[in-house]
Coordinates of C-alpha atoms and ligand atoms in Angstrom, one line a residue:
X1 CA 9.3 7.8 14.1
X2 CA 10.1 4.4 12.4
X3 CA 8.6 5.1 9.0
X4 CA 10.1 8.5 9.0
X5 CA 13.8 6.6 9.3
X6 CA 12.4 4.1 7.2
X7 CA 11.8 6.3 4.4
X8 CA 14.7 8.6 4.6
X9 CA 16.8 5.7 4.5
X10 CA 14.7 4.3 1.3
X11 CA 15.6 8.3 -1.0
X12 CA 19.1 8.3 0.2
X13 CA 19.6 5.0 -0.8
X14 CA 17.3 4.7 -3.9
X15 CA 15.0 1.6 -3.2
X16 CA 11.5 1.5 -2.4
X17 CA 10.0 0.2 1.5
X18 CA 6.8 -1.8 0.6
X19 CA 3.7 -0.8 1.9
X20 CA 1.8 -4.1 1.9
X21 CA -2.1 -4.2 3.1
X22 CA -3.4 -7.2 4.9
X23 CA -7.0 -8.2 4.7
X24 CA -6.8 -11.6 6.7
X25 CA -4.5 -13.4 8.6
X26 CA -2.2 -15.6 5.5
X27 CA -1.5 -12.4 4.2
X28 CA -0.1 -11.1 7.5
X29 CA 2.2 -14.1 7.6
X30 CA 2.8 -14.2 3.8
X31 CA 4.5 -10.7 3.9
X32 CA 6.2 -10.7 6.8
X33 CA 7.6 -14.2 6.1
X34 CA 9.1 -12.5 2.8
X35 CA 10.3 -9.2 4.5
X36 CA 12.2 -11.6 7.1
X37 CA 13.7 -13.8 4.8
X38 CA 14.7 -11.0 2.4
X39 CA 16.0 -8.8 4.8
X40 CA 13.8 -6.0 3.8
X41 CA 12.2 -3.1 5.9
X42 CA 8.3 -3.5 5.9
X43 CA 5.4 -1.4 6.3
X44 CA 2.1 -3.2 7.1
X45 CA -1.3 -0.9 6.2
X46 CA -4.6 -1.9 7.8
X47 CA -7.6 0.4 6.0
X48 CA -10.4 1.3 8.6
X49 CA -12.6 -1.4 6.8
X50 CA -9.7 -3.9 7.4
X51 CA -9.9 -2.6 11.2
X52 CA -13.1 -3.0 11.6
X53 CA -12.6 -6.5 10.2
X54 CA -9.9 -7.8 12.6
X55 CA -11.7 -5.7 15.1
X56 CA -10.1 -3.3 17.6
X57 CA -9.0 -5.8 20.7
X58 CA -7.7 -8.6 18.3
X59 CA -5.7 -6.1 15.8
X60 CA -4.0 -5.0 19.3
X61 CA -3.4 -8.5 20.1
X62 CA -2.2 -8.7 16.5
X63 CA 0.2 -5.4 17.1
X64 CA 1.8 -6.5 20.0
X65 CA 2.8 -10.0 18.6
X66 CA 4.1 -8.2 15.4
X67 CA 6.3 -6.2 17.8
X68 CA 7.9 -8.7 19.1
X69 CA 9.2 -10.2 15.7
X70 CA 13.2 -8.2 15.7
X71 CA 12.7 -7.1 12.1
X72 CA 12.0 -3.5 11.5
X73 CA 7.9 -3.0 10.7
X74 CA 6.1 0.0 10.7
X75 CA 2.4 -0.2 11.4
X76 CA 0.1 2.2 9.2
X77 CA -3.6 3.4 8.7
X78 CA -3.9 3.2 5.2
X79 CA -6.8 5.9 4.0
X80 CA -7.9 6.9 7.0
X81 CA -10.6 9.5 6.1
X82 CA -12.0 11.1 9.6
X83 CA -10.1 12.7 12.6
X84 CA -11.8 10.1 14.5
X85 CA -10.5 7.2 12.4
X86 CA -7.1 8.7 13.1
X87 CA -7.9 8.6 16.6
X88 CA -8.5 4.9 17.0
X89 CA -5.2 4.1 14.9
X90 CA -3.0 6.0 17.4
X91 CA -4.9 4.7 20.1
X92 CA -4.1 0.9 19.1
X93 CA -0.4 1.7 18.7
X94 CA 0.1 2.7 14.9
X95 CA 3.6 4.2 14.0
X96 CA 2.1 6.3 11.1
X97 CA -1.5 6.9 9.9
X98 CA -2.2 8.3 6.7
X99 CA -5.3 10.9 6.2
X100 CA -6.8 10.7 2.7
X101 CA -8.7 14.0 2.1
X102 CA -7.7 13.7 -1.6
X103 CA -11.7 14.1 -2.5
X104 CA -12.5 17.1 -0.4
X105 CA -12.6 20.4 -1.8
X106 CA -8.5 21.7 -1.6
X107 CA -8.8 24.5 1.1
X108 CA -11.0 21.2 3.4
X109 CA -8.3 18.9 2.4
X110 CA -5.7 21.2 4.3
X111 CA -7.7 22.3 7.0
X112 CA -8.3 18.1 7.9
X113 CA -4.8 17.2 7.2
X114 CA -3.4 19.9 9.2
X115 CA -5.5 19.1 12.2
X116 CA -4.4 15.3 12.2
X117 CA -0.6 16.4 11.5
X118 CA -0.9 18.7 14.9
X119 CA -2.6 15.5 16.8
X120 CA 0.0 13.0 15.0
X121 CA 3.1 14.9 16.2
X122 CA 2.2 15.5 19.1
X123 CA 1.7 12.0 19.8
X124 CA 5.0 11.0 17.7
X125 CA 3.1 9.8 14.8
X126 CA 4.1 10.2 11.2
X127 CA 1.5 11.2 9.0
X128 CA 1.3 10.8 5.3
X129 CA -1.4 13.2 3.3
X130 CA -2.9 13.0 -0.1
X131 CA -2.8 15.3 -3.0
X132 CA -4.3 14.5 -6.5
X133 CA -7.1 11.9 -7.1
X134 CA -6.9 8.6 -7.9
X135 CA -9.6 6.9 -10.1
X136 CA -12.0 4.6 -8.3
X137 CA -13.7 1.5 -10.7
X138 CA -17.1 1.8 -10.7
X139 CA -19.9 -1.1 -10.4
X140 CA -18.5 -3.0 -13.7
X141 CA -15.3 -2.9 -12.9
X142 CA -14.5 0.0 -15.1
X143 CA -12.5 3.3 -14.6
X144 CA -14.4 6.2 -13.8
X145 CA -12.4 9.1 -15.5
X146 CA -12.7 11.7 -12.3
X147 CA -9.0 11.1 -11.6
X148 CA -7.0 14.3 -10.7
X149 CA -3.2 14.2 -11.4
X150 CA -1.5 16.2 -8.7
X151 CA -0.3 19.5 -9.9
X152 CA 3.2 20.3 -8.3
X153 CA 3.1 23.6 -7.0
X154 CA -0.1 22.9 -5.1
X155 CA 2.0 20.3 -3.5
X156 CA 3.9 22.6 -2.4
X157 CA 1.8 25.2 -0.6
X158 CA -0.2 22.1 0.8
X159 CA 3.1 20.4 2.3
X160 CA 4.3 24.0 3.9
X161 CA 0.7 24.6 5.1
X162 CA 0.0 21.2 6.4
X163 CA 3.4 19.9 7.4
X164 CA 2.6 16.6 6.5
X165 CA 6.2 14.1 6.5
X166 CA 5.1 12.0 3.3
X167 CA 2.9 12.8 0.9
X168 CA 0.5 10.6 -1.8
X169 CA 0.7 11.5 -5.3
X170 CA -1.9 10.6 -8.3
X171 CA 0.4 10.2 -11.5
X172 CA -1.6 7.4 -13.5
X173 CA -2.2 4.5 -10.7
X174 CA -5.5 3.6 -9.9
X175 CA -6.6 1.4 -7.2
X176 CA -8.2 -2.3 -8.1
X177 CA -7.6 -4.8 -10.5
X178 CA -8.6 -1.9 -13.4
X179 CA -5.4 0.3 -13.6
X180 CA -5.5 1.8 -16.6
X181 CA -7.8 3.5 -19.0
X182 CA -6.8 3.4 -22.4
X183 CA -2.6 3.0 -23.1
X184 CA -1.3 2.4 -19.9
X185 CA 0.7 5.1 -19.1
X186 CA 2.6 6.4 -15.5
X187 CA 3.1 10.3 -15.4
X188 CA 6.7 10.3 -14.5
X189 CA 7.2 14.5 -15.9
X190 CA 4.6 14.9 -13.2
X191 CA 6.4 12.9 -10.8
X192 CA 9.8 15.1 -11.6
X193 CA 8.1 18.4 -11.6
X194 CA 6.6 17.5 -8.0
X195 CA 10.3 15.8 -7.1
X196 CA 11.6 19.2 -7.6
X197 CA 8.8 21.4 -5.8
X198 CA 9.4 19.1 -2.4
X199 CA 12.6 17.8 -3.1
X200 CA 13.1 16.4 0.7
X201 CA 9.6 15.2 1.2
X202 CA 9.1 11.4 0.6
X203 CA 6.5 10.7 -2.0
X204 CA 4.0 7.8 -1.6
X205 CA 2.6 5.7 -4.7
X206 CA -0.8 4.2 -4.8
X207 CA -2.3 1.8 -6.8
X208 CA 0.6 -0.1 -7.3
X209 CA 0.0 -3.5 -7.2
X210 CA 1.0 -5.3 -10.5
X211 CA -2.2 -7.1 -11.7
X212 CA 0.2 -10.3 -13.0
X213 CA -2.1 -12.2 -15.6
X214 CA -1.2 -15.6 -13.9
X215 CA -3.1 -14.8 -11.3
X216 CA -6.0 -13.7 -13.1
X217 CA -5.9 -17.1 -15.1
X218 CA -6.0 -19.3 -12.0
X219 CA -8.9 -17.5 -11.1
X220 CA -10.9 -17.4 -13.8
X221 CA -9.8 -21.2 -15.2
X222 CA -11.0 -22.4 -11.3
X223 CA -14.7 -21.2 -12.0
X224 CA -13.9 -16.8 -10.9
X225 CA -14.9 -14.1 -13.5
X226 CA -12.7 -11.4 -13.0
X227 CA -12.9 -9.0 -15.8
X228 CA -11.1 -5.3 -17.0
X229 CA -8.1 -6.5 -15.3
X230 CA -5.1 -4.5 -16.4
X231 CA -1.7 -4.3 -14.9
X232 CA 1.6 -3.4 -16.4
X233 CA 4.4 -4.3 -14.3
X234 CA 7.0 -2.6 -16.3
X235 CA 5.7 0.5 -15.9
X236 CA 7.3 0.3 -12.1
X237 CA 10.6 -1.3 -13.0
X238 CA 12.2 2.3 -12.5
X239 CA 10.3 4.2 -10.2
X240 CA 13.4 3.2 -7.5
X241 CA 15.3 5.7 -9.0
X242 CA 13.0 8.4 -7.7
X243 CA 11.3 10.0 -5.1
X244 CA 8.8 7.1 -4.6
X245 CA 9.7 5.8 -1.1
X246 CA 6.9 4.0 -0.3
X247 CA 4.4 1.9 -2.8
X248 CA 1.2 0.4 -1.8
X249 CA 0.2 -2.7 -2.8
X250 CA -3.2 -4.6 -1.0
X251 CA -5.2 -5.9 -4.9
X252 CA -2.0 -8.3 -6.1
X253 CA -1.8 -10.3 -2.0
X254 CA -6.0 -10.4 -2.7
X255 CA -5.6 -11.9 -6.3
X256 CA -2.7 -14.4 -5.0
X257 CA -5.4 -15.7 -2.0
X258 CA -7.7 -16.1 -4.4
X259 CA -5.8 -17.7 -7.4
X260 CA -4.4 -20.2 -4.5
X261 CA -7.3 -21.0 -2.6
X262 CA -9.4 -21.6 -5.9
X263 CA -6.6 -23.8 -7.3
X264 CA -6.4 -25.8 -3.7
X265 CA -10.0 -26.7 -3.4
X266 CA -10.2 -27.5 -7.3
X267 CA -7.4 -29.9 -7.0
X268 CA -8.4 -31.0 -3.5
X269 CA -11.8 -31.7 -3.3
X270 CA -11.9 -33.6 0.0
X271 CA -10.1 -31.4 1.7
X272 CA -12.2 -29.0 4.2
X273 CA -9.0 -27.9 7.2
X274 CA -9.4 -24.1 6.3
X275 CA -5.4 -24.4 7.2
X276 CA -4.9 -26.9 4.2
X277 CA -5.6 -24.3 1.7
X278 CA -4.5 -21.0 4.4
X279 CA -1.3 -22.6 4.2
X280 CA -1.4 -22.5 0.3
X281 CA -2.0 -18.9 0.7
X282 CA 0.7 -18.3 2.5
X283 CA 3.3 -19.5 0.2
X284 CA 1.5 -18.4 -2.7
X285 CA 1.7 -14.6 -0.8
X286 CA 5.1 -15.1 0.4
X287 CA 6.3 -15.4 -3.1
X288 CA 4.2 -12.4 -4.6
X289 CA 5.8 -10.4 -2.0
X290 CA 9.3 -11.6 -2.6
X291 CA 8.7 -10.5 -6.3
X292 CA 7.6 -7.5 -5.9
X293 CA 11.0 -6.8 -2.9
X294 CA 13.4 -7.9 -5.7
X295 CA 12.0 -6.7 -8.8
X296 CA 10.1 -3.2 -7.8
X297 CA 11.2 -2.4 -4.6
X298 CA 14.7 -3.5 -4.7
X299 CA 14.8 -3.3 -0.5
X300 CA 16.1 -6.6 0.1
X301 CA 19.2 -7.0 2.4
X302 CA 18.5 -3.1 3.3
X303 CA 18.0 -4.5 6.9
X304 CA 21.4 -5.0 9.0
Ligands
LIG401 O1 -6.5 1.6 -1.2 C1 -7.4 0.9 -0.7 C2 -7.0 -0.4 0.0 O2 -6.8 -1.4 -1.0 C3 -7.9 -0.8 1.1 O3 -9.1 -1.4 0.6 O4 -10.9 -0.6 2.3 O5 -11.1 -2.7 0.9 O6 -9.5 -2.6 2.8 P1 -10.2 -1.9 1.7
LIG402 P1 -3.7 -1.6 -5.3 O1 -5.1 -1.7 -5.5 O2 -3.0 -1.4 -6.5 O3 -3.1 -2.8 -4.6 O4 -3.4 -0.4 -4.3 C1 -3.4 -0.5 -2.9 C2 -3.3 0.8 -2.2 O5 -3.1 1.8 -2.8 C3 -3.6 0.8 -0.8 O6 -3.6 2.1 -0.3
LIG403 ZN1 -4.3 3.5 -1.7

């Protein structure tokens, strides 16, 4: 199992593999552009509504090109919330899927996970569950405060009883361009007290995406109106020197498409080629991601 070796590797060695989502094609070649030239593992996420996007017989069309690059990449479903969702992601090839039952009540969150671990394995899939839950912005952008920090011992039991390989942990991150309510603030005691309940299991951060300002800028000084965004990007400048194996990071390659293609058609007016400004995208993308390798992951030159 590629993500399995891939995040053994990534404890042992103390760096982080990125998990980057793609939601159209420049991101795709943005990311893996940066991995290539960086040297670093990579582990690309598609989310079911990113599946249904692509849809099923191009994304396969996509996964067999992608194998073909000699670079190690892992392909993962990122939140996938049904057995059947699971289902189609193993059927299209995935190395790992990830089953998100974070929201259920806890005893349905173990029987789910469980069920897609027995299917996974069996298949040679590595799965990655969910424990603790996030906080999802609501219609105005804000934080809703329902966010459940994961309590360690319930890790655990639901690690022993579930046998998932990684597992997703809510210490502060949120999802979106909102990260933080109040002071922002990453539970790292959590994160140690859970480090020492599982001590061999890799742990998975969400909600990791950095939220640069200079993003936000371009986009709102090129005629956007993003508001409540809040990042902190020192806040992950030493999560490498934990547990965290894996981060995920889909809002900063949306905010660097945006922030490019806004700026390209400002500046550009007669330009209409979508490649003119896909192109723009991809450099812009390819440098977010090289940041984020160098600066939070530190997983360059990890590949021989
Ligand atoms: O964590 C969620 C990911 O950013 C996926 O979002 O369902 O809009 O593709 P999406
Ligand atoms: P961000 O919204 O911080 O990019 O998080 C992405 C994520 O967790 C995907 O699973
Ligand atoms: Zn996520």
């Amino acid at each position: 199992m590629i993500q399995e070796k891939m995040l053994k590797n990534a404890m042992k060695c103390n760096y982080i593999v990125p998990a980057f989502n793609f939601a159209n094609f420049e991101i795709l070649r943005g990311v893996i552009d940066a991995c290539i030239e960086l040297k670093s593992p990579i582990i690309l996420q598609v989310s079911e509504s990113a599946m249904n996007y692509f849809t099923d017989n191009l994304l396969l069309g996509l996964i067999q090109g992608i194998r073909k690059i000699k670079h190690p990449i892992s392909i993962h479903l990122d939140h996938g919330k049904t057995f059947d969702v699971v289902k189609r992601a193993i059927k299209l090839g995935f190395d790992s899927v990830m089953i998100d039952g974070s929201t259920l009540a806890y005893s349905e969150n173990v029987k789910l996970t469980k069920k897609v671990v027995n299917y996974a394995h069996a298949r040679g899939v590595f799965v990655e569950g969910e424990l603790g839950v996030l906080s999802v912005a609501d219609d105005d952008g804000l934080l809703s405060d329902k966010a459940r920090f994961t309590d360690p011992e319930q890790a655990k039991e639901f690690v022993e009883l579930t046998g998932v390989d990684s597992l997703a942990v809510s210490i502060g991150t949120n999802h979106g361009v909102n990260k933080y309510i109040g002071e922002p603030k990453i539970h790292y005691d959590i994160l140690k007290k859970i480090e020492k309940m599982i001590p061999n299991v890799p742990i998975v951060l969400h909600g990791a995406s950095l939220v640069e300002k200079k993003y936000v800028d371009i986009i709102n000084n090129f005629g956007g109106n993003i508001t409540n965004a809040i990042g902190n990007e020192n806040l992950l400048k030493n999560a490498y020197k934990t547990h965290i194996c894996k981060i995920n990071m889909d809002t900063d390659f949306r905010l660097a498409v945006t922030a490019s293609t806004r700026k390209f058609l400002a500046e550009n007016p007669e330009k209409y080629n979508p490649r003119d400004y896909g192109n723009a995208s991809i450099s812009e993308v390819k440098e977010c991601a090289k940041f984020r390798i160098t600066k939070i992951c530190h997983s360059e030159n990890k590949v021989k």
